Amino acid sequence: MKSLCLPATLDALEEIGKYIVEAAKNADLDAKAAYGLRLAVDEIATNIITHGYKEAGKIGDVAVSGVLTDSSLTIVLEDTGIPFDPMSHNLPGDDYLSLPLEERPIGGLGIFLVLKGVHAFNYEHVDGRNRNIFVMNRPVGTPE
Amino acid sequence: MAFDAKLVMKDTVAMITLSGSLDAASASRFKEVIEQAAGQSPTKLVLLMSDLEFLASAGLRVLIFAKQKMGAKVDIYVVGSQGPVLGTLEMSGFHHSVYIQDTYIG
């Protein structure tokens, strides 16, 4: 699959979303799985743009690419913002999720939605680049 | 689809129609409309969401902001939400704090 490289601003989210919708269609993911993947990628891309670049005073790109096999669709987001492992943050537990909205601290939901939306998620920092990797299993018997 | 949020006051009820994609790129627009609504001191906030296609955590954070800005006594109604958008609200535990309805019943 062709990759896409965009300036790391919030305007990139729409283009990344379109890329994921198309990739999910090519992978024959059902609507729920496609939505979960789009949401997961949108959450991480938002973190990259806001925390990895903007708040760190950095300017750069975010690249999205996809690999389709018989059994899975893998999407990779790559950036050169500050190293940031999304898994290093505590996930909201049942206590948080049952708190009334007026008592909730702002934040903490993004990574939770990432992990709920995809079959596997990994982060690595290689050669100065953050790589966020999202894997979706394809429906059984789907031809490539 | 581009995000849009339209506020209409019906007596003391703030009704906001949401459509399109609500994520970090559009959350600031939603927050502006929530602030406009809060300025009218509504007794209820009704969010008409049948045309909202996508909801990310940035949008959920604005809902938390709305509840905190308007106060716990201002009930929030989420109307017409369906499919994965509704799934995201439920997964995040928001159904404990807002009234979820197919059509608005005040």
Tab-separated table of N, CA and C in Angstrom, chain B residues 41-81:
chain	number	residue	atom	x	y	z
B	41	SER	N	-27.064	30.019	30.501
B	41	SER	CA	-27.477	29.329	31.746
B	41	SER	C	-28.620	28.339	31.526
B	42	PRO	N	-28.405	27.352	30.662
B	42	PRO	CA	-29.489	26.403	30.379
B	42	PRO	C	-29.766	25.499	31.579
B	43	THR	N	-30.985	24.928	31.571
B	43	THR	CA	-31.319	23.938	32.612
B	43	THR	C	-31.024	22.524	32.125
B	44	LYS	N	-30.982	22.362	30.793
B	44	LYS	CA	-30.646	21.057	30.203
B	44	LYS	C	-29.804	21.298	28.955
B	45	LEU	N	-28.944	20.319	28.657
B	45	LEU	CA	-28.170	20.352	27.406
B	45	LEU	C	-28.545	19.112	26.599
B	46	VAL	N	-29.072	19.347	25.391
B	46	VAL	CA	-29.485	18.238	24.527
B	46	VAL	C	-28.567	18.211	23.308
B	47	LEU	N	-27.899	17.081	23.114
B	47	LEU	CA	-26.984	16.937	21.982
B	47	LEU	C	-27.620	15.996	20.970
B	48	LEU	N	-27.980	16.539	19.812
B	48	LEU	CA	-28.615	15.733	18.761
B	48	LEU	C	-27.501	15.156	17.890
B	49	MET	N	-27.300	13.842	17.988
B	49	MET	CA	-26.076	13.244	17.428
B	49	MET	C	-26.332	12.224	16.327
B	50	SER	N	-27.522	12.238	15.720
B	50	SER	CA	-27.793	11.192	14.718
B	50	SER	C	-26.902	11.345	13.482
B	51	ASP	N	-26.416	12.566	13.217
B	51	ASP	CA	-25.544	12.763	12.054
B	51	ASP	C	-24.066	12.860	12.427
B	52	LEU	N	-23.751	12.521	13.674
B	52	LEU	CA	-22.337	12.528	14.068
B	52	LEU	C	-21.732	11.178	13.667
B	53	GLU	N	-20.739	11.233	12.765
B	53	GLU	CA	-20.200	9.993	12.188
B	53	GLU	C	-19.021	9.441	12.969
B	54	PHE	N	-18.314	10.321	13.669
B	54	PHE	CA	-17.049	9.897	14.286
B	54	PHE	C	-16.830	10.706	15.556
B	55	LEU	N	-16.427	10.015	16.617
B	55	LEU	CA	-16.239	10.678	17.908
B	55	LEU	C	-14.957	10.167	18.558
B	56	ALA	N	-13.988	11.046	18.702
B	56	ALA	CA	-12.721	10.670	19.335
B	56	ALA	C	-12.683	11.225	20.756
B	57	SER	N	-11.615	10.897	21.493
B	57	SER	CA	-11.564	11.279	22.910
B	57	SER	C	-11.547	12.796	23.093
B	58	ALA	N	-11.070	13.532	22.084
B	58	ALA	CA	-11.087	15.003	22.188
B	58	ALA	C	-12.526	15.506	22.310
B	59	GLY	N	-13.453	14.833	21.629
B	59	GLY	CA	-14.871	15.178	21.734
B	59	GLY	C	-15.432	14.784	23.092
B	60	LEU	N	-15.004	13.627	23.589
B	60	LEU	CA	-15.455	13.194	24.924
B	60	LEU	C	-14.987	14.186	25.984
B	61	ARG	N	-13.782	14.709	25.802
B	61	ARG	CA	-13.255	15.674	26.781
B	61	ARG	C	-14.104	16.950	26.803
B	62	VAL	N	-14.657	17.329	25.639
B	62	VAL	CA	-15.527	18.517	25.614
B	62	VAL	C	-16.833	18.228	26.367
B	63	LEU	N	-17.306	16.986	26.296
B	63	LEU	CA	-18.498	16.627	27.088
B	63	LEU	C	-18.205	16.728	28.586
B	64	ILE	N	-17.027	16.298	28.983
B	64	ILE	CA	-16.622	16.430	30.401
B	64	ILE	C	-16.549	17.916	30.756
B	65	PHE	N	-15.968	18.699	29.843
B	65	PHE	CA	-15.875	20.157	30.036
B	65	PHE	C	-17.279	20.752	30.204
B	66	ALA	N	-18.226	20.310	29.349
B	66	ALA	CA	-19.597	20.838	29.397
B	66	ALA	C	-20.218	20.575	30.768
B	67	LYS	N	-20.046	19.356	31.258
B	67	LYS	CA	-20.636	18.991	32.550
B	67	LYS	C	-19.999	19.826	33.666
B	68	GLN	N	-18.695	20.011	33.573
B	68	GLN	CA	-18.002	20.751	34.630
B	68	GLN	C	-18.304	22.250	34.548
B	69	LYS	N	-18.485	22.749	33.320
B	69	LYS	CA	-18.768	24.182	33.118
B	69	LYS	C	-20.204	24.522	33.546
B	70	MET	N	-21.137	23.662	33.168
B	70	MET	CA	-22.552	23.970	33.420
B	70	MET	C	-23.001	23.522	34.807
B	71	GLY	N	-22.278	22.590	35.390
B	71	GLY	CA	-22.624	22.118	36.734
B	71	GLY	C	-23.368	20.793	36.691
B	72	ALA	N	-23.242	20.061	37.774
B	72	ALA	CA	-23.807	18.707	37.838
B	72	ALA	C	-25.324	18.705	37.711
B	73	LYS	N	-25.972	19.849	38.039
B	73	LYS	CA	-27.445	19.871	38.007
B	73	LYS	C	-28.004	20.004	36.591
B	74	VAL	N	-27.161	20.406	35.644
B	74	VAL	CA	-27.629	20.521	34.255
B	74	VAL	C	-27.487	19.145	33.596
B	75	ASP	N	-28.626	18.478	33.386
B	75	ASP	CA	-28.582	17.145	32.780
B	75	ASP	C	-28.209	17.237	31.306
B	76	ILE	N	-27.429	16.248	30.860
B	76	ILE	CA	-27.042	16.174	29.452
B	76	ILE	C	-27.786	15.001	28.809
B	77	TYR	N	-28.422	15.279	27.679
B	77	TYR	CA	-29.122	14.249	26.910
B	77	TYR	C	-28.356	14.033	25.600
B	78	VAL	N	-28.047	12.774	25.311
B	78	VAL	CA	-27.434	12.419	24.024
B	78	VAL	C	-28.522	11.709	23.221
B	79	VAL	N	-28.912	12.330	22.108
B	79	VAL	CA	-30.085	11.857	21.374
B	79	VAL	C	-29.700	11.379	19.972
B	80	GLY	N	-30.183	10.183	19.621
B	80	GLY	CA	-30.016	9.684	18.253
B	80	GLY	C	-28.653	9.108	17.944
B	81	SER	N	-27.820	8.968	18.954
B	81	SER	CA	-26.495	8.408	18.728
B	81	SER	C	-26.626	6.918	18.436
